Amino acid sequence: KESLDKGLAKTKESVFKKLTRAVAGRSKVDDVVLDELEEVLISSDVGVDTTLKIIERIEERVAKDKFLSTSELNKILKEEIVELLSENQVDGEGDFELPKSEFPYVIMVVGVNGVGKTTTIGKLAHKFKSAGKKVVLGAADTFRAAAIEQLQVWADRVDVPLIRQNMGSDPASVAFDTLASAKKQGADVVIIDTAGRLHNKVNLMNELTKVKKVMQKVVPDTPNEIILVLDGSTGQNAFEQAKEFTKATEVNALVITKLDGTAKGGVVIGVSDQFHIPVKYIGIGEGIDDLQVFNRTEFVDSLFN
Ligand code: GDP
């Protein structure tokens, strides 16, 4: 919680400060306050649809309690946002325990370049390893040589094997090799980096489908998880990417990175709500330990305290 507060210092200062400033001098939650609140939420990247949903919920509370004071607004807002987030997730989802299985648990990671995909894979590998799991990584983003090299740096740092081929090789072939190797080694968890090229949605979709199909030749019903990594400091872009990737493949978990570097952070609330996907982890720094299992209550507390 302490490191979360520190990591979110920028986010927290801004949303809370903005809200405090916006309601200063007004004692009751009225239409003017609600308008201000709407602006604060939108400017914090919560997204228009989700903001309106939250405002509606606050309006319902005001309708029940006409004398609702602005001093209670913060508390009510927190309650409503936690409630909203809980529609898509439970606290602590994403701990580093794994279901018992004879096969490795397979996580496929998608996202556009620069969002922190490689860093997140490195941090995840470290967390699983620290939890006593045997981890194997796969470099199936074969489009950029730098992507493979960067992942190698992380694999060495965490001290886990990375299965790789040359740049330009078939991602599905790398994924196949990775799973075959993981199975042979009796690995607990496999994390596969995949290409994040969005310039051609059909290509992306075909590629991810092919990777999945080939992986299923080694491990049935795989992957267990498709994680989409989004940069929390990119606002509307993160929403756009979520839209494209959820169309291309069945994303079932989100990682929102760089929440330490943004004065916003509402992306976490908006994207989860609009795409009905749980936020599993958040990135709050560049270091190996700067990844946290997302906890909606703690997050909202940090945002509005
Ligand atoms: P990729 O292209 O998506 O694989 O992105 P990288 O993992 O290479 O990350 C791009 C940059 O973002 C690097 O400089 C990382 O150190 C940085 N980065 C990744 N995650 C975080 C985070 O949670 N916080 C901060 N401040 N930087 C991050």
mmCIF file of C-alpha atoms and ligand atoms in Angstrom:
data_model
loop_
_atom_site.group_PDB
_atom_site.id
_atom_site.type_symbol
_atom_site.label_atom_id
_atom_site.label_comp_id
_atom_site.label_asym_id
_atom_site.label_seq_id
_atom_site.Cartn_x
_atom_site.Cartn_y
_atom_site.Cartn_z
ATOM 1 C CA LYS A 1 0.000 0.000 0.000
ATOM 2 C CA GLU A 2 2.824 2.383 0.834
ATOM 3 C CA SER A 3 4.578 1.820 -2.479
ATOM 4 C CA LEU A 4 1.240 2.113 -4.249
ATOM 5 C CA ASP A 5 0.669 5.503 -2.633
ATOM 6 C CA LYS A 6 4.142 6.566 -3.630
ATOM 7 C CA GLY A 7 3.808 5.179 -7.133
ATOM 8 C CA LEU A 8 0.504 6.916 -7.626
ATOM 9 C CA ALA A 9 1.609 10.176 -6.024
ATOM 10 C CA LYS A 10 1.185 12.098 -9.259
ATOM 11 C CA THR A 11 -2.159 10.528 -10.076
ATOM 12 C CA LYS A 12 -3.495 10.975 -6.606
ATOM 13 C CA GLU A 13 -2.405 14.544 -6.141
ATOM 14 C CA SER A 14 -4.071 15.555 -9.322
ATOM 15 C CA VAL A 15 -7.461 13.837 -9.131
ATOM 16 C CA PHE A 16 -7.924 14.636 -5.467
ATOM 17 C CA LYS A 17 -6.658 18.196 -5.782
ATOM 18 C CA LYS A 18 -8.815 18.860 -8.780
ATOM 19 C CA LEU A 19 -11.869 17.574 -6.998
ATOM 20 C CA THR A 20 -11.134 19.543 -3.840
ATOM 21 C CA ARG A 21 -10.633 22.700 -5.832
ATOM 22 C CA ALA A 22 -13.759 22.066 -7.856
ATOM 23 C CA VAL A 23 -16.043 21.766 -4.832
ATOM 24 C CA ALA A 24 -14.366 24.448 -2.714
ATOM 25 C CA GLY A 25 -16.847 26.869 -1.200
ATOM 26 C CA ARG A 26 -19.863 24.683 -1.880
ATOM 27 C CA SER A 27 -21.392 22.759 0.946
ATOM 28 C CA LYS A 28 -24.015 20.648 -0.789
ATOM 29 C CA VAL A 29 -23.678 18.275 -3.699
ATOM 30 C CA ASP A 30 -25.791 20.062 -6.289
ATOM 31 C CA ASP A 31 -25.840 20.296 -10.077
ATOM 32 C CA VAL A 32 -22.883 22.671 -10.116
ATOM 33 C CA VAL A 33 -20.804 20.246 -8.057
ATOM 34 C CA LEU A 34 -21.852 17.346 -10.265
ATOM 35 C CA ASP A 35 -20.812 19.295 -13.366
ATOM 36 C CA GLU A 36 -17.430 19.975 -11.806
ATOM 37 C CA LEU A 37 -17.080 16.340 -10.844
ATOM 38 C CA GLU A 38 -17.880 15.289 -14.387
ATOM 39 C CA GLU A 39 -15.123 17.524 -15.679
ATOM 40 C CA VAL A 40 -12.602 16.235 -13.148
ATOM 41 C CA LEU A 41 -13.323 12.622 -14.068
ATOM 42 C CA ILE A 42 -13.146 13.234 -17.802
ATOM 43 C CA SER A 43 -9.913 15.196 -17.467
ATOM 44 C CA SER A 44 -8.493 12.292 -15.464
ATOM 45 C CA ASP A 45 -9.005 9.951 -18.441
ATOM 46 C CA VAL A 46 -11.912 8.019 -16.963
ATOM 47 C CA GLY A 47 -13.626 8.293 -20.344
ATOM 48 C CA VAL A 48 -16.972 9.898 -21.129
ATOM 49 C CA ASP A 49 -19.194 6.819 -20.893
ATOM 50 C CA THR A 50 -17.818 5.644 -17.590
ATOM 51 C CA THR A 51 -17.842 9.180 -16.194
ATOM 52 C CA LEU A 52 -21.536 9.527 -17.025
ATOM 53 C CA LYS A 53 -22.212 6.195 -15.367
ATOM 54 C CA ILE A 54 -20.463 7.355 -12.193
ATOM 55 C CA ILE A 55 -22.276 10.702 -12.229
ATOM 56 C CA GLU A 56 -25.590 8.890 -12.583
ATOM 57 C CA ARG A 57 -24.813 6.802 -9.537
ATOM 58 C CA ILE A 58 -23.903 9.897 -7.529
ATOM 59 C CA GLU A 59 -27.138 11.530 -8.679
ATOM 60 C CA GLU A 60 -29.059 8.551 -7.346
ATOM 61 C CA ARG A 61 -27.371 9.017 -3.983
ATOM 62 C CA VAL A 62 -28.211 12.726 -4.037
ATOM 63 C CA ALA A 63 -31.825 11.912 -4.882
ATOM 64 C CA LYS A 64 -31.986 9.776 -1.745
ATOM 65 C CA ASP A 65 -30.189 12.322 0.402
ATOM 66 C CA LYS A 66 -30.945 15.873 -0.665
ATOM 67 C CA PHE A 67 -28.548 17.286 1.922
ATOM 68 C CA LEU A 68 -25.542 15.288 0.886
ATOM 69 C CA SER A 69 -22.533 17.432 1.723
ATOM 70 C CA THR A 70 -19.484 17.915 -0.450
ATOM 71 C CA SER A 71 -17.347 16.692 2.450
ATOM 72 C CA GLU A 72 -18.932 13.274 1.928
ATOM 73 C CA LEU A 73 -18.495 13.371 -1.833
ATOM 74 C CA ASN A 74 -15.030 11.857 -1.780
ATOM 75 C CA LYS A 75 -16.158 8.891 0.279
ATOM 76 C CA ILE A 76 -19.232 8.275 -1.858
ATOM 77 C CA LEU A 77 -17.256 8.591 -5.036
ATOM 78 C CA LYS A 78 -14.782 5.994 -3.797
ATOM 79 C CA GLU A 79 -17.594 3.626 -2.875
ATOM 80 C CA GLU A 80 -19.249 3.966 -6.271
ATOM 81 C CA ILE A 81 -16.019 3.485 -8.223
ATOM 82 C CA VAL A 82 -15.025 0.417 -6.204
ATOM 83 C CA GLU A 83 -18.530 -0.916 -6.841
ATOM 84 C CA LEU A 84 -18.196 -0.210 -10.560
ATOM 85 C CA LEU A 85 -14.823 -1.942 -10.744
ATOM 86 C CA SER A 86 -16.156 -4.908 -8.823
ATOM 87 C CA GLU A 87 -18.499 -5.688 -11.708
ATOM 88 C CA ASN A 88 -15.484 -6.919 -13.626
ATOM 89 C CA GLN A 89 -13.149 -8.140 -10.937
ATOM 90 C CA VAL A 90 -12.435 -9.134 -7.382
ATOM 91 C CA ASP A 91 -9.608 -7.884 -5.210
ATOM 92 C CA GLY A 92 -6.456 -9.922 -5.314
ATOM 93 C CA GLU A 93 -7.261 -11.618 -8.616
ATOM 94 C CA GLY A 94 -3.883 -12.142 -10.237
ATOM 95 C CA ASP A 95 -1.938 -13.413 -7.258
ATOM 96 C CA PHE A 96 0.895 -15.633 -8.368
ATOM 97 C CA GLU A 97 -0.710 -18.928 -7.496
ATOM 98 C CA LEU A 98 -1.667 -21.199 -10.379
ATOM 99 C CA PRO A 99 -4.331 -23.835 -10.867
ATOM 100 C CA LYS A 100 -2.999 -27.366 -10.491
ATOM 101 C CA SER A 101 -2.343 -28.889 -13.889
ATOM 102 C CA GLU A 102 -0.076 -31.320 -15.646
ATOM 103 C CA PHE A 103 0.495 -28.606 -18.241
ATOM 104 C CA PRO A 104 2.194 -25.252 -17.893
ATOM 105 C CA TYR A 105 -0.096 -22.248 -17.431
ATOM 106 C CA VAL A 106 0.219 -20.208 -20.605
ATOM 107 C CA ILE A 107 -0.001 -16.432 -20.667
ATOM 108 C CA MET A 108 0.057 -14.596 -23.979
ATOM 109 C CA VAL A 109 0.929 -10.917 -23.768
ATOM 110 C CA VAL A 110 -0.295 -8.436 -26.379
ATOM 111 C CA GLY A 111 0.013 -4.669 -26.778
ATOM 112 C CA VAL A 112 1.551 -2.068 -29.073
ATOM 113 C CA ASN A 113 5.233 -1.173 -28.931
ATOM 114 C CA GLY A 114 6.318 1.182 -26.216
ATOM 115 C CA VAL A 115 3.539 0.528 -23.718
ATOM 116 C CA GLY A 116 5.831 -1.498 -21.464
ATOM 117 C CA LYS A 117 5.106 -5.003 -22.688
ATOM 118 C CA THR A 118 8.655 -6.333 -22.353
ATOM 119 C CA THR A 119 9.134 -4.721 -18.951
ATOM 120 C CA THR A 120 5.842 -6.188 -17.761
ATOM 121 C CA ILE A 121 6.833 -9.682 -18.930
ATOM 122 C CA GLY A 122 10.125 -9.329 -17.047
ATOM 123 C CA LYS A 123 8.375 -8.153 -13.884
ATOM 124 C CA LEU A 124 5.777 -10.942 -14.142
ATOM 125 C CA ALA A 125 8.471 -13.563 -14.619
ATOM 126 C CA HIS A 126 10.183 -12.236 -11.507
ATOM 127 C CA LYS A 127 6.976 -12.365 -9.464
ATOM 128 C CA PHE A 128 6.159 -15.919 -10.526
ATOM 129 C CA LYS A 129 9.711 -17.014 -9.880
ATOM 130 C CA SER A 130 9.679 -15.400 -6.450
ATOM 131 C CA ALA A 131 6.469 -17.316 -5.757
ATOM 132 C CA GLY A 132 8.412 -20.528 -6.413
ATOM 133 C CA LYS A 133 7.179 -21.147 -9.941
ATOM 134 C CA LYS A 134 9.278 -22.422 -12.791
ATOM 135 C CA VAL A 135 9.015 -19.876 -15.604
ATOM 136 C CA VAL A 136 9.812 -20.069 -19.324
ATOM 137 C CA LEU A 137 9.579 -17.054 -21.636
ATOM 138 C CA GLY A 138 8.954 -17.059 -25.388
ATOM 139 C CA ALA A 139 10.022 -14.315 -27.800
ATOM 140 C CA ALA A 140 7.228 -14.533 -30.351
ATOM 141 C CA ASP A 141 7.426 -10.859 -31.268
ATOM 142 C CA THR A 142 9.849 -11.613 -34.049
ATOM 143 C CA PHE A 143 9.217 -8.422 -35.980
ATOM 144 C CA ARG A 144 11.858 -6.316 -34.246
ATOM 145 C CA ALA A 145 15.307 -7.570 -33.307
ATOM 146 C CA ALA A 146 15.280 -5.092 -30.423
ATOM 147 C CA ALA A 147 12.186 -6.732 -28.953
ATOM 148 C CA ILE A 148 13.967 -10.086 -28.766
ATOM 149 C CA GLU A 149 17.127 -8.553 -27.321
ATOM 150 C CA GLN A 150 15.217 -6.542 -24.720
ATOM 151 C CA LEU A 151 13.384 -9.646 -23.603
ATOM 152 C CA GLN A 152 16.721 -11.475 -23.382
ATOM 153 C CA VAL A 153 18.009 -8.746 -21.060
ATOM 154 C CA TRP A 154 15.013 -9.311 -18.782
ATOM 155 C CA ALA A 155 15.288 -13.106 -18.980
ATOM 156 C CA ASP A 156 18.931 -12.840 -17.881
ATOM 157 C CA ARG A 157 18.084 -10.394 -15.122
ATOM 158 C CA VAL A 158 15.332 -12.599 -13.736
ATOM 159 C CA ASP A 159 17.339 -15.722 -14.542
ATOM 160 C CA VAL A 160 14.707 -17.642 -16.478
ATOM 161 C CA PRO A 161 15.095 -19.337 -19.871
ATOM 162 C CA LEU A 162 13.985 -17.497 -23.009
ATOM 163 C CA ILE A 163 13.073 -19.475 -26.100
ATOM 164 C CA ARG A 164 13.875 -17.458 -29.205
ATOM 165 C CA GLN A 165 14.583 -17.673 -32.902
ATOM 166 C CA ASN A 166 15.974 -15.185 -35.371
ATOM 167 C CA MET A 167 14.221 -11.952 -36.163
ATOM 168 C CA GLY A 168 11.609 -12.428 -38.852
ATOM 169 C CA SER A 169 10.942 -16.067 -38.024
ATOM 170 C CA ASP A 170 7.403 -17.354 -37.671
ATOM 171 C CA PRO A 171 5.891 -16.286 -34.311
ATOM 172 C CA ALA A 172 3.797 -19.452 -34.229
ATOM 173 C CA SER A 173 6.950 -21.526 -34.558
ATOM 174 C CA VAL A 174 8.552 -19.707 -31.623
ATOM 175 C CA ALA A 175 5.399 -20.200 -29.555
ATOM 176 C CA PHE A 176 5.413 -23.902 -30.426
ATOM 177 C CA ASP A 177 9.070 -24.275 -29.427
ATOM 178 C CA THR A 178 8.459 -22.394 -26.199
ATOM 179 C CA LEU A 179 5.601 -24.616 -25.111
ATOM 180 C CA ALA A 180 7.409 -27.772 -26.147
ATOM 181 C CA SER A 181 10.445 -26.731 -24.141
ATOM 182 C CA ALA A 182 8.352 -25.672 -21.151
ATOM 183 C CA LYS A 183 6.501 -28.971 -21.149
ATOM 184 C CA LYS A 184 9.729 -30.920 -21.341
ATOM 185 C CA GLN A 185 11.222 -28.927 -18.475
ATOM 186 C CA GLY A 186 8.091 -29.299 -16.375
ATOM 187 C CA ALA A 187 7.633 -25.533 -16.216
ATOM 188 C CA ASP A 188 4.716 -24.084 -14.247
ATOM 189 C CA VAL A 189 4.143 -20.974 -16.292
ATOM 190 C CA VAL A 190 4.941 -19.770 -19.791
ATOM 191 C CA ILE A 191 4.825 -16.124 -20.774
ATOM 192 C CA ILE A 192 4.784 -15.442 -24.506
ATOM 193 C CA ASP A 193 5.575 -12.045 -25.965
ATOM 194 C CA THR A 194 3.644 -11.431 -29.169
ATOM 195 C CA ALA A 195 3.791 -8.788 -31.855
ATOM 196 C CA GLY A 196 1.834 -5.637 -31.242
ATOM 197 C CA ARG A 197 1.411 -4.360 -34.731
ATOM 198 C CA LEU A 198 -1.956 -2.767 -35.116
ATOM 199 C CA HIS A 199 -1.498 -1.249 -38.549
ATOM 200 C CA ASN A 200 -3.297 -4.200 -40.019
ATOM 201 C CA LYS A 201 -5.994 -5.633 -37.841
ATOM 202 C CA VAL A 202 -6.679 -8.625 -40.069
ATOM 203 C CA ASN A 203 -3.010 -9.563 -40.000
ATOM 204 C CA LEU A 204 -2.868 -9.199 -36.251
ATOM 205 C CA MET A 205 -5.943 -11.308 -35.824
ATOM 206 C CA ASN A 206 -4.679 -13.988 -38.196
ATOM 207 C CA GLU A 207 -1.309 -14.063 -36.521
ATOM 208 C CA LEU A 208 -2.713 -14.381 -33.010
ATOM 209 C CA THR A 209 -5.134 -17.051 -34.168
ATOM 210 C CA LYS A 210 -2.327 -18.990 -35.785
ATOM 211 C CA VAL A 211 -0.126 -18.696 -32.679
ATOM 212 C CA LYS A 212 -2.977 -20.022 -30.557
ATOM 213 C CA LYS A 213 -3.716 -22.896 -32.901
ATOM 214 C CA VAL A 214 -0.115 -24.008 -33.006
ATOM 215 C CA MET A 215 0.266 -23.726 -29.227
ATOM 216 C CA GLN A 216 -2.768 -25.960 -28.782
ATOM 217 C CA LYS A 217 -0.891 -28.734 -30.519
ATOM 218 C CA VAL A 218 1.375 -28.842 -27.475
ATOM 219 C CA VAL A 219 -0.926 -27.794 -24.636
ATOM 220 C CA PRO A 220 -4.718 -28.220 -24.931
ATOM 221 C CA ASP A 221 -7.038 -25.236 -24.415
ATOM 222 C CA THR A 222 -4.195 -22.836 -24.416
ATOM 223 C CA PRO A 223 -3.546 -19.940 -23.766
ATOM 224 C CA ASN A 224 -5.011 -19.730 -20.294
ATOM 225 C CA GLU A 225 -4.774 -15.981 -20.368
ATOM 226 C CA ILE A 226 -4.398 -13.210 -22.902
ATOM 227 C CA ILE A 227 -3.102 -10.100 -21.208
ATOM 228 C CA LEU A 228 -3.311 -6.718 -22.916
ATOM 229 C CA VAL A 229 -0.742 -4.167 -21.771
ATOM 230 C CA LEU A 230 -1.795 -0.518 -21.940
ATOM 231 C CA ASP A 231 0.151 2.613 -21.074
ATOM 232 C CA GLY A 232 -1.871 4.422 -18.414
ATOM 233 C CA SER A 233 -0.430 7.783 -19.386
ATOM 234 C CA THR A 234 -1.797 7.722 -22.927
ATOM 235 C CA GLY A 235 -5.457 8.450 -22.221
ATOM 236 C CA GLN A 236 -7.590 8.089 -25.314
ATOM 237 C CA ASN A 237 -4.949 5.987 -27.099
ATOM 238 C CA ALA A 238 -5.266 3.307 -24.450
ATOM 239 C CA PHE A 239 -9.022 3.158 -25.082
ATOM 240 C CA GLU A 240 -8.416 2.873 -28.840
ATOM 241 C CA GLN A 241 -5.904 0.074 -28.381
ATOM 242 C CA ALA A 242 -8.259 -1.785 -26.060
ATOM 243 C CA LYS A 243 -10.935 -1.519 -28.735
ATOM 244 C CA GLU A 244 -8.696 -2.899 -31.479
ATOM 245 C CA PHE A 245 -7.164 -5.721 -29.465
ATOM 246 C CA THR A 246 -10.452 -6.898 -27.997
ATOM 247 C CA LYS A 247 -11.773 -7.120 -31.552
ATOM 248 C CA ALA A 248 -8.734 -9.116 -32.679
ATOM 249 C CA THR A 249 -8.554 -11.595 -29.801
ATOM 250 C CA GLU A 250 -10.184 -12.604 -26.502
ATOM 251 C CA VAL A 251 -8.301 -10.384 -24.112
ATOM 252 C CA ASN A 252 -9.161 -11.470 -20.581
ATOM 253 C CA ALA A 253 -6.913 -9.377 -18.394
ATOM 254 C CA LEU A 254 -5.311 -5.942 -18.450
ATOM 255 C CA VAL A 255 -2.062 -4.535 -17.221
ATOM 256 C CA ILE A 256 -1.972 -0.746 -16.990
ATOM 257 C CA THR A 257 1.594 0.561 -16.897
ATOM 258 C CA LYS A 258 3.332 3.844 -16.117
ATOM 259 C CA LEU A 259 0.822 4.927 -13.519
ATOM 260 C CA ASP A 260 3.767 6.465 -11.661
ATOM 261 C CA GLY A 261 4.353 8.862 -14.517
ATOM 262 C CA THR A 262 0.898 10.241 -15.040
ATOM 263 C CA ALA A 263 -1.171 12.854 -13.311
ATOM 264 C CA LYS A 264 -4.268 10.978 -14.445
ATOM 265 C CA GLY A 265 -4.868 7.262 -13.986
ATOM 266 C CA GLY A 266 -8.554 7.179 -14.732
ATOM 267 C CA VAL A 267 -7.765 4.876 -17.662
ATOM 268 C CA VAL A 268 -7.769 2.022 -15.163
ATOM 269 C CA ILE A 269 -11.395 2.704 -14.279
ATOM 270 C CA GLY A 270 -12.642 3.542 -17.767
ATOM 271 C CA VAL A 271 -11.045 0.749 -19.772
ATOM 272 C CA SER A 272 -12.033 -1.939 -17.293
ATOM 273 C CA ASP A 273 -15.607 -0.677 -17.249
ATOM 274 C CA GLN A 274 -16.018 -0.189 -20.974
ATOM 275 C CA PHE A 275 -14.484 -3.453 -22.086
ATOM 276 C CA HIS A 276 -15.585 -5.583 -19.115
ATOM 277 C CA ILE A 277 -12.077 -6.846 -18.506
ATOM 278 C CA PRO A 278 -10.386 -7.042 -15.119
ATOM 279 C CA VAL A 279 -7.249 -5.037 -14.485
ATOM 280 C CA LYS A 280 -4.935 -7.692 -13.119
ATOM 281 C CA TYR A 281 -1.710 -5.795 -12.590
ATOM 282 C CA ILE A 282 -0.490 -2.230 -12.586
ATOM 283 C CA GLY A 283 2.981 -0.945 -13.399
ATOM 284 C CA ILE A 284 4.250 1.788 -11.119
ATOM 285 C CA GLY A 285 7.876 2.150 -12.181
ATOM 286 C CA GLU A 286 10.648 0.801 -14.357
ATOM 287 C CA GLY A 287 12.170 -1.497 -11.732
ATOM 288 C CA ILE A 288 11.774 -5.243 -11.431
ATOM 289 C CA ASP A 289 9.524 -4.933 -8.366
ATOM 290 C CA ASP A 290 7.356 -2.150 -9.735
ATOM 291 C CA LEU A 291 4.407 -4.358 -10.633
ATOM 292 C CA GLN A 292 1.470 -4.854 -8.327
ATOM 293 C CA VAL A 293 -1.504 -7.147 -8.263
ATOM 294 C CA PHE A 294 -4.369 -4.742 -8.803
ATOM 295 C CA ASN A 295 -6.540 -4.160 -5.790
ATOM 296 C CA ARG A 296 -9.540 -1.983 -6.585
ATOM 297 C CA THR A 297 -10.074 -0.787 -3.019
ATOM 298 C CA GLU A 298 -6.451 0.189 -2.502
ATOM 299 C CA PHE A 299 -6.253 1.774 -5.910
ATOM 300 C CA VAL A 300 -9.328 3.919 -5.439
ATOM 301 C CA ASP A 301 -8.167 4.822 -1.935
ATOM 302 C CA SER A 302 -4.840 5.985 -3.306
ATOM 303 C CA LEU A 303 -6.526 7.921 -6.056
ATOM 304 C CA PHE A 304 -8.905 9.855 -3.833
ATOM 305 C CA ASN A 305 -7.206 10.157 -0.474
HETATM 306 P P1 GDP B 1 7.476 -2.437 -25.124
HETATM 307 O O1 GDP B 1 7.943 -1.787 -26.396
HETATM 308 O O2 GDP B 1 5.998 -2.393 -24.992
HETATM 309 O O3 GDP B 1 8.035 -3.781 -24.908
HETATM 310 O O4 GDP B 1 7.964 -1.472 -23.952
HETATM 311 P P2 GDP B 1 9.177 -1.626 -22.928
HETATM 312 O O5 GDP B 1 8.906 -2.689 -21.951
HETATM 313 O O6 GDP B 1 10.454 -1.660 -23.671
HETATM 314 O O7 GDP B 1 9.024 -0.237 -22.147
HETATM 315 C C1 GDP B 1 9.120 1.022 -22.774
HETATM 316 C C2 GDP B 1 9.629 2.034 -21.759
HETATM 317 O O8 GDP B 1 8.666 2.203 -20.731
HETATM 318 C C3 GDP B 1 10.910 1.593 -21.058
HETATM 319 O O9 GDP B 1 11.745 2.710 -20.904
HETATM 320 C C4 GDP B 1 10.430 1.085 -19.704
HETATM 321 O O10 GDP B 1 11.401 1.213 -18.694
HETATM 322 C C5 GDP B 1 9.248 1.996 -19.448
HETATM 323 N N1 GDP B 1 8.245 1.421 -18.537
HETATM 324 C C6 GDP B 1 7.626 0.227 -18.615
HETATM 325 N N2 GDP B 1 6.733 0.078 -17.602
HETATM 326 C C7 GDP B 1 6.816 1.194 -16.848
HETATM 327 C C8 GDP B 1 6.137 1.670 -15.651
HETATM 328 O O11 GDP B 1 5.254 1.023 -15.057
HETATM 329 N N3 GDP B 1 6.513 2.895 -15.202
HETATM 330 C C9 GDP B 1 7.451 3.661 -15.837
HETATM 331 N N4 GDP B 1 7.747 4.848 -15.331
HETATM 332 N N5 GDP B 1 8.089 3.253 -16.942
HETATM 333 C C10 GDP B 1 7.776 2.047 -17.446
#
